[in-house]
PDB file of C-alpha atoms in Angstrom:
ATOM      1  CA  MET A 271       0.000   0.000   0.000  1.00  0.00           C
ATOM      2  CA  TRP A 272       1.302   3.414  -0.949  1.00  0.00           C
ATOM      3  CA  GLU A 273       1.788   5.770   1.955  1.00  0.00           C
ATOM      4  CA  GLU A 274       1.737   9.562   1.705  1.00  0.00           C
ATOM      5  CA  LYS A 275       4.380  11.240   3.836  1.00  0.00           C
ATOM      6  CA  ASP A 276       6.595  14.302   3.540  1.00  0.00           C
ATOM      7  CA  ASN A 277       4.746  15.386   0.370  1.00  0.00           C
ATOM      8  CA  LYS A 278       5.622  12.127  -1.389  1.00  0.00           C
ATOM      9  CA  LEU A 279       3.976   8.803  -2.119  1.00  0.00           C
ATOM     10  CA  TYR A 280       6.163   6.005  -0.782  1.00  0.00           C
ATOM     11  CA  LYS A 281       6.218   2.247  -1.127  1.00  0.00           C
ATOM     12  CA  LYS A 282       8.759  -0.482  -0.380  1.00  0.00           C
ATOM     13  CA  PHE A 283       8.899  -3.572  -2.602  1.00  0.00           C
ATOM     14  CA  GLN A 284      10.751  -6.787  -1.814  1.00  0.00           C
ATOM     15  CA  PHE A 285      11.614  -9.521  -4.271  1.00  0.00           C
ATOM     16  CA  LYS A 286      13.183 -12.970  -4.208  1.00  0.00           C
ATOM     17  CA  ASN A 287      16.555 -11.697  -5.428  1.00  0.00           C
ATOM     18  CA  PHE A 288      18.410  -8.878  -7.156  1.00  0.00           C
ATOM     19  CA  SER A 289      17.467 -10.025 -10.659  1.00  0.00           C
ATOM     20  CA  GLU A 290      13.752  -9.833  -9.886  1.00  0.00           C
ATOM     21  CA  ALA A 291      14.164  -6.417  -8.265  1.00  0.00           C
ATOM     22  CA  PHE A 292      16.110  -5.123 -11.262  1.00  0.00           C
ATOM     23  CA  ALA A 293      13.575  -6.527 -13.729  1.00  0.00           C
ATOM     24  CA  PHE A 294      10.814  -4.720 -11.820  1.00  0.00           C
ATOM     25  CA  MET A 295      12.805  -1.470 -11.958  1.00  0.00           C
ATOM     26  CA  THR A 296      13.194  -1.895 -15.709  1.00  0.00           C
ATOM     27  CA  ARG A 297       9.425  -2.292 -16.145  1.00  0.00           C
ATOM     28  CA  VAL A 298       8.828   0.788 -13.975  1.00  0.00           C
ATOM     29  CA  ALA A 299      11.410   2.778 -15.937  1.00  0.00           C
ATOM     30  CA  ILE A 300       9.656   2.046 -19.235  1.00  0.00           C
ATOM     31  CA  GLU A 301       6.284   3.193 -17.877  1.00  0.00           C
ATOM     32  CA  ALA A 302       7.765   6.241 -16.140  1.00  0.00           C
ATOM     33  CA  GLU A 303       9.435   7.296 -19.384  1.00  0.00           C
ATOM     34  CA  LYS A 304       6.133   6.966 -21.266  1.00  0.00           C
ATOM     35  CA  MET A 305       4.513   9.266 -18.696  1.00  0.00           C
ATOM     36  CA  ASP A 306       7.548  11.600 -18.569  1.00  0.00           C
ATOM     37  CA  HIS A 307       7.325  11.229 -14.789  1.00  0.00           C
ATOM     38  CA  HIS A 308      10.387   9.783 -13.112  1.00  0.00           C
ATOM     39  CA  PRO A 309      10.572   8.378  -9.573  1.00  0.00           C
ATOM     40  CA  LEU A 310      13.116   8.821  -6.862  1.00  0.00           C
ATOM     41  CA  TRP A 311      14.130   5.292  -5.952  1.00  0.00           C
ATOM     42  CA  THR A 312      16.722   3.105  -4.332  1.00  0.00           C
ATOM     43  CA  ASN A 313      17.664  -0.512  -4.796  1.00  0.00           C
ATOM     44  CA  VAL A 314      19.653  -2.674  -2.408  1.00  0.00           C
ATOM     45  CA  TYR A 315      19.810  -6.343  -3.397  1.00  0.00           C
ATOM     46  CA  ASN A 316      16.160  -7.497  -3.384  1.00  0.00           C
ATOM     47  CA  THR A 317      14.566  -4.294  -2.068  1.00  0.00           C
ATOM     48  CA  VAL A 318      13.296  -1.369  -4.114  1.00  0.00           C
ATOM     49  CA  GLU A 319      11.971   1.774  -2.440  1.00  0.00           C
ATOM     50  CA  ILE A 320      10.099   4.377  -4.480  1.00  0.00           C
ATOM     51  CA  TRP A 321       9.113   7.950  -3.673  1.00  0.00           C
ATOM     52  CA  LEU A 322       6.820   9.851  -6.037  1.00  0.00           C
ATOM     53  CA  SER A 323       6.189  13.593  -6.191  1.00  0.00           C
ATOM     54  CA  THR A 324       5.680  16.073  -8.993  1.00  0.00           C
ATOM     55  CA  HIS A 325       8.669  18.372  -9.348  1.00  0.00           C
ATOM     56  CA  ASP A 326       6.861  20.820 -11.661  1.00  0.00           C
ATOM     57  CA  ALA A 327       4.165  21.323  -8.998  1.00  0.00           C
ATOM     58  CA  GLY A 328       6.647  22.150  -6.241  1.00  0.00           C
ATOM     59  CA  ASP A 329       7.526  18.610  -5.144  1.00  0.00           C
ATOM     60  CA  VAL A 330       4.073  17.709  -3.865  1.00  0.00           C
ATOM     61  CA  VAL A 331       1.837  14.722  -4.589  1.00  0.00           C
ATOM     62  CA  THR A 332      -0.442  15.213  -7.583  1.00  0.00           C
ATOM     63  CA  GLU A 333      -2.774  13.070  -9.671  1.00  0.00           C
ATOM     64  CA  LYS A 334       0.213  12.269 -11.883  1.00  0.00           C
ATOM     65  CA  ASP A 335       1.878  10.528  -8.926  1.00  0.00           C
ATOM     66  CA  HIS A 336      -1.256   8.550  -8.100  1.00  0.00           C
ATOM     67  CA  LYS A 337      -1.521   7.418 -11.736  1.00  0.00           C
ATOM     68  CA  LEU A 338       2.092   6.253 -11.813  1.00  0.00           C
ATOM     69  CA  ALA A 339       1.678   4.502  -8.439  1.00  0.00           C
ATOM     70  CA  LYS A 340      -1.328   2.577  -9.776  1.00  0.00           C
ATOM     71  CA  LYS A 341       0.622   1.634 -12.887  1.00  0.00           C
ATOM     72  CA  ILE A 342       3.598   0.492 -10.815  1.00  0.00           C
ATOM     73  CA  ASP A 343       1.331  -1.802  -8.800  1.00  0.00           C
ATOM     74  CA  THR A 344       0.258  -3.544 -12.002  1.00  0.00           C
ATOM     75  CA  LEU A 345       3.894  -4.338 -12.853  1.00  0.00           C
ATOM     76  CA  LEU A 346       4.503  -6.693  -9.936  1.00  0.00           C
TER      77      LEU A 346
END
């Protein structure tokens, strides 16, 4: 479940291994590029953390972030 905190949507994803985590990040990257809306994220081994906010709107959560979050959830 996405959590809104510090003017960002946040979610932590865990996978079986690094390859699965990286494959997920690749799928997210393709969708983010299509939307021209790029996440702040980290990856350590099997864990991916994502923070979404809209830079053009002053780094706050907008409908664009909610749309990307929903799309990301479909990529699992």
